[in-house]
C-alpha atoms as an extended CHARMM CRD file, in Angstrom:
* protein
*
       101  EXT
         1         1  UNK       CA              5.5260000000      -76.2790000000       55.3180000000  PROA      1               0.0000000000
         2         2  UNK       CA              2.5700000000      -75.8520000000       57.6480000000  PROA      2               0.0000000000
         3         3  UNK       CA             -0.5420000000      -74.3560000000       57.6840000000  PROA      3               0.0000000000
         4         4  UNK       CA             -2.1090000000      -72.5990000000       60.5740000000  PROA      4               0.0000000000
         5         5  UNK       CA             -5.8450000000      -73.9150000000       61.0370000000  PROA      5               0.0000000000
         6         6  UNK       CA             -8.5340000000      -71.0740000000       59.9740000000  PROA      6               0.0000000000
         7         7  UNK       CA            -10.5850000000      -71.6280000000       63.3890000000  PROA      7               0.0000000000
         8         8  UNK       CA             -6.8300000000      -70.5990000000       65.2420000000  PROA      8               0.0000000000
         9         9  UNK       CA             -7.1200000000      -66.9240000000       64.0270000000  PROA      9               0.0000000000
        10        10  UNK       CA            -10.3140000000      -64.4880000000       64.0480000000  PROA      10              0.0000000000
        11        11  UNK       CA            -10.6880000000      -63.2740000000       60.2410000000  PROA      11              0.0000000000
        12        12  UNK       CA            -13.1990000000      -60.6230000000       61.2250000000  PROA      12              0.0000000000
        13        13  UNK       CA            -10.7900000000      -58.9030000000       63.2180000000  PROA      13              0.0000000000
        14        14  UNK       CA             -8.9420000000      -58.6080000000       59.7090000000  PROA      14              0.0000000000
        15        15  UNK       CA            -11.3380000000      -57.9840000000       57.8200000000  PROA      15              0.0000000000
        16        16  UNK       CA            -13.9650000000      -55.6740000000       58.7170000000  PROA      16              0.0000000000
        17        17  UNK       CA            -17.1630000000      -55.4930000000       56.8440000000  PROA      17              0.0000000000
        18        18  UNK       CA            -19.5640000000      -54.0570000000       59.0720000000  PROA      18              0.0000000000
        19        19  UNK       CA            -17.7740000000      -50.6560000000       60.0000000000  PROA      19              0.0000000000
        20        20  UNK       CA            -18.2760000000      -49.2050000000       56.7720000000  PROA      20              0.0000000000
        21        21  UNK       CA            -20.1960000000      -46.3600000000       58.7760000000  PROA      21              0.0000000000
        22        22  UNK       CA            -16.8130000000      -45.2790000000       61.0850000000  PROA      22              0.0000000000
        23        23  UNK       CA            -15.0330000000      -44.6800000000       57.7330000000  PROA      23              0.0000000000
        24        24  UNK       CA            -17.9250000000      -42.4710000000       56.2020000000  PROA      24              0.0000000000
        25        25  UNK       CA            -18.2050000000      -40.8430000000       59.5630000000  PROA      25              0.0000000000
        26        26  UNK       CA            -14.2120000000      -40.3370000000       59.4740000000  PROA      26              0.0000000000
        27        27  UNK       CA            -14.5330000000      -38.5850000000       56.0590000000  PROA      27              0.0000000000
        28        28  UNK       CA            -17.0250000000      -36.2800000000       57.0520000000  PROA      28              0.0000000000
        29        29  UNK       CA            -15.4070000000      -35.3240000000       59.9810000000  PROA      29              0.0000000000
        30        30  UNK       CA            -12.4310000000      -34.7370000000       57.7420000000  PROA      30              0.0000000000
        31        31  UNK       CA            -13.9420000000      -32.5160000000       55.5110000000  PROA      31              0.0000000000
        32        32  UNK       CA            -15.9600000000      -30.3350000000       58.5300000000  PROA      32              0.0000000000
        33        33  UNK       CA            -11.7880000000      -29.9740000000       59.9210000000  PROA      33              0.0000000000
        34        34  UNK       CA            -10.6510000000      -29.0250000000       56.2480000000  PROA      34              0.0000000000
        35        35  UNK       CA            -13.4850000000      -26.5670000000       56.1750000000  PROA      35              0.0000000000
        36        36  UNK       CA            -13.1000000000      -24.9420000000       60.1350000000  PROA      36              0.0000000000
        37        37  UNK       CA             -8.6770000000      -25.0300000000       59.2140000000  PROA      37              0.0000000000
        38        38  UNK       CA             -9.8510000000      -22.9400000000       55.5310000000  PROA      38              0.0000000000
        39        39  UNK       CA            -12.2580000000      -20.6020000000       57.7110000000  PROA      39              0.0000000000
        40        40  UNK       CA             -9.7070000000      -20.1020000000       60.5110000000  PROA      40              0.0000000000
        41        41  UNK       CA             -6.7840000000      -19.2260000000       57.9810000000  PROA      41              0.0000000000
        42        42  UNK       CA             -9.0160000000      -16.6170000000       56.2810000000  PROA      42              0.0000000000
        43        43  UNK       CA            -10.3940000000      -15.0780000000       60.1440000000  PROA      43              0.0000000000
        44        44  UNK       CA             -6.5500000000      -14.9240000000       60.3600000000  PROA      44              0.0000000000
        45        45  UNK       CA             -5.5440000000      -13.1110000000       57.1530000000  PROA      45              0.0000000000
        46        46  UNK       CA             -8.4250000000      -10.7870000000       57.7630000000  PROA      46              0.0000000000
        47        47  UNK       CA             -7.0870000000      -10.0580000000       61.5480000000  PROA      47              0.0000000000
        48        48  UNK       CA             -3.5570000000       -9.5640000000       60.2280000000  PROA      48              0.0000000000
        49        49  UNK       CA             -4.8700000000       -6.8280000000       57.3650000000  PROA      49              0.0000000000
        50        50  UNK       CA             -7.0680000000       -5.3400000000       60.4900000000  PROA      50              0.0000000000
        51        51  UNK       CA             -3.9560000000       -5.0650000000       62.3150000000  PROA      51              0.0000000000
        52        52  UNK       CA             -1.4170000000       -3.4810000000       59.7740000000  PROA      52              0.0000000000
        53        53  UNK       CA             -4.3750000000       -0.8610000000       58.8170000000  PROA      53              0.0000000000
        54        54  UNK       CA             -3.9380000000        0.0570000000       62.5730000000  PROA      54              0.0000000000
        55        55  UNK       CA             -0.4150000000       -0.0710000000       62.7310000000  PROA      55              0.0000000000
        56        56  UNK       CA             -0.0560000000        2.1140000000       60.0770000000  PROA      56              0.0000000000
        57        57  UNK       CA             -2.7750000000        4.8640000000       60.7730000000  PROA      57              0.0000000000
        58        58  UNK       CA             -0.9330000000        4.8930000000       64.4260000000  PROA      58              0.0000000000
        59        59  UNK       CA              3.0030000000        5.2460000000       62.6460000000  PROA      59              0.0000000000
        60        60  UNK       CA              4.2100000000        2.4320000000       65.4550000000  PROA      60              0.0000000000
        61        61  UNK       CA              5.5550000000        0.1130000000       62.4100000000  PROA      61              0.0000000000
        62        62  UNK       CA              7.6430000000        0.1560000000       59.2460000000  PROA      62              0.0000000000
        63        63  UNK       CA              4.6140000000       -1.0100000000       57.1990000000  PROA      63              0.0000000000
        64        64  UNK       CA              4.5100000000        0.4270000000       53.6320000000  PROA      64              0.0000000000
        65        65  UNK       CA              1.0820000000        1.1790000000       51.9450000000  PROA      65              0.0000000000
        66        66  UNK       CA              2.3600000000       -1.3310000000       49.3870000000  PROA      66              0.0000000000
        67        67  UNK       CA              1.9320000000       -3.8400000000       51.9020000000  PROA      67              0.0000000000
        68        68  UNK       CA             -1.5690000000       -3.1850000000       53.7280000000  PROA      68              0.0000000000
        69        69  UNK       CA             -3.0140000000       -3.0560000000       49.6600000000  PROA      69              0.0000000000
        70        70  UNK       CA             -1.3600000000       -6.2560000000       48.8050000000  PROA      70              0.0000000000
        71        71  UNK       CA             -3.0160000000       -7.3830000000       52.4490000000  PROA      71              0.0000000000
        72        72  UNK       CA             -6.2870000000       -6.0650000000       51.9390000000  PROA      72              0.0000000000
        73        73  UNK       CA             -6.4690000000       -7.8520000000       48.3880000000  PROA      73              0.0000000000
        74        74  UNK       CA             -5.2990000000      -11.0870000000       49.7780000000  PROA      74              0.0000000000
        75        75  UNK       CA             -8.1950000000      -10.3670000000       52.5860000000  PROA      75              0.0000000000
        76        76  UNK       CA            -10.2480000000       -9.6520000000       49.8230000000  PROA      76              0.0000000000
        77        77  UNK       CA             -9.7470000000      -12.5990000000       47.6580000000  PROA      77              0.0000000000
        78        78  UNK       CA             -9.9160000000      -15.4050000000       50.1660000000  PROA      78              0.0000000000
        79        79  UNK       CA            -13.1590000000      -14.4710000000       51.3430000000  PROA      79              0.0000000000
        80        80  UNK       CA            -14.2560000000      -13.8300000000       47.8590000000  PROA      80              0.0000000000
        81        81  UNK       CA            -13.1860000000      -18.2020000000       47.9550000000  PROA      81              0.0000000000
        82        82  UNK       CA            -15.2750000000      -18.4760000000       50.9790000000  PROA      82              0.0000000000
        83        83  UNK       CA            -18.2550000000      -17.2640000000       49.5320000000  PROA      83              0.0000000000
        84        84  UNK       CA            -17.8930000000      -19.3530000000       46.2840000000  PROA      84              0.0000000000
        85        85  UNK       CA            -17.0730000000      -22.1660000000       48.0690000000  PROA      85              0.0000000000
        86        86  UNK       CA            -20.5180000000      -22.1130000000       50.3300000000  PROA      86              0.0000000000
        87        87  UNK       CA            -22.3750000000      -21.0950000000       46.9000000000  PROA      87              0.0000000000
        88        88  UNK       CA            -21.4430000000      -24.5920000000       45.2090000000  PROA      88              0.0000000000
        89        89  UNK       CA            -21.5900000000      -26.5140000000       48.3890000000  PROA      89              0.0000000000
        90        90  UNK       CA            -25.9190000000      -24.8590000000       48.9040000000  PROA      90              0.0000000000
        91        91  UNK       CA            -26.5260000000      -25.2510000000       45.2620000000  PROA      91              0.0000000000
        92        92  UNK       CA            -25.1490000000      -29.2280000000       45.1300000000  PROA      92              0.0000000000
        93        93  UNK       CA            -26.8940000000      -29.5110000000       48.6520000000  PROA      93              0.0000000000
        94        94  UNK       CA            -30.4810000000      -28.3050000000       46.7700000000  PROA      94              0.0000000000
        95        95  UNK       CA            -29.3900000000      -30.2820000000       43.5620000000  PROA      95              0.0000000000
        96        96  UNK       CA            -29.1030000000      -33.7200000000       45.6810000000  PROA      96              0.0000000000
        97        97  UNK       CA            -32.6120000000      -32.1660000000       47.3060000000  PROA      97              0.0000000000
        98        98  UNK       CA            -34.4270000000      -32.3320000000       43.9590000000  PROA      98              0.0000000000
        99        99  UNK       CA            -33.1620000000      -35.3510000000       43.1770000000  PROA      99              0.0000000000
       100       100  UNK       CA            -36.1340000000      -37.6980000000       42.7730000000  PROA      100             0.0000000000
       101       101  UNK       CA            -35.3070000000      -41.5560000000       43.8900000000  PROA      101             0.0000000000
């Protein structure tokens, strides 16, 4: 059996201690695309509601009242989640804040 020598290979191109910051940087630009993606899909639901109100006040579509309600509630209720969601992320921003160290 034989052993390469260590000086042969570079172990810090294996092993990387010192880019700790890239992967923190990676996460947080992982969450900010979660967060635009979330805000996008509700901008969307809200346009689609906005769009089979009109539809239907203008009789150019089969859309049934039952429809634009269960729209407007999903409308409703995401951005309902929106708002919830920035409460908690402000109040565990102003919690970390206080925090004495």
């Amino acid at each position: 059996m034989f052993i390469d020598s260590i000086h042969d290979k570079n172990i810090y191109t294996k092993i990387d201690f010192l880019n700790t910051n890239k992967q923190k940087n990676k996460e947080s630009h992982d969450f900010i695309n979660y967060f635009q993606t979330a805000l996008g899909e509700i901008s969307n639901i809200q346009n689609n509601s906005k769009k089979n109100i009109e539809q239907f006040q203008s009789n150019h579509s089969d859309i049934s009242l039952n429809d634009i309600m269960i729209n407007l509630q999903k409308s409703s209720i995401s951005m309902e989640l929106a708002i919830q969601v920035r409460n908690r992320i402000i109040s565990a921003y102003k919690e970390i804040m206080n925090q004495q160290v």
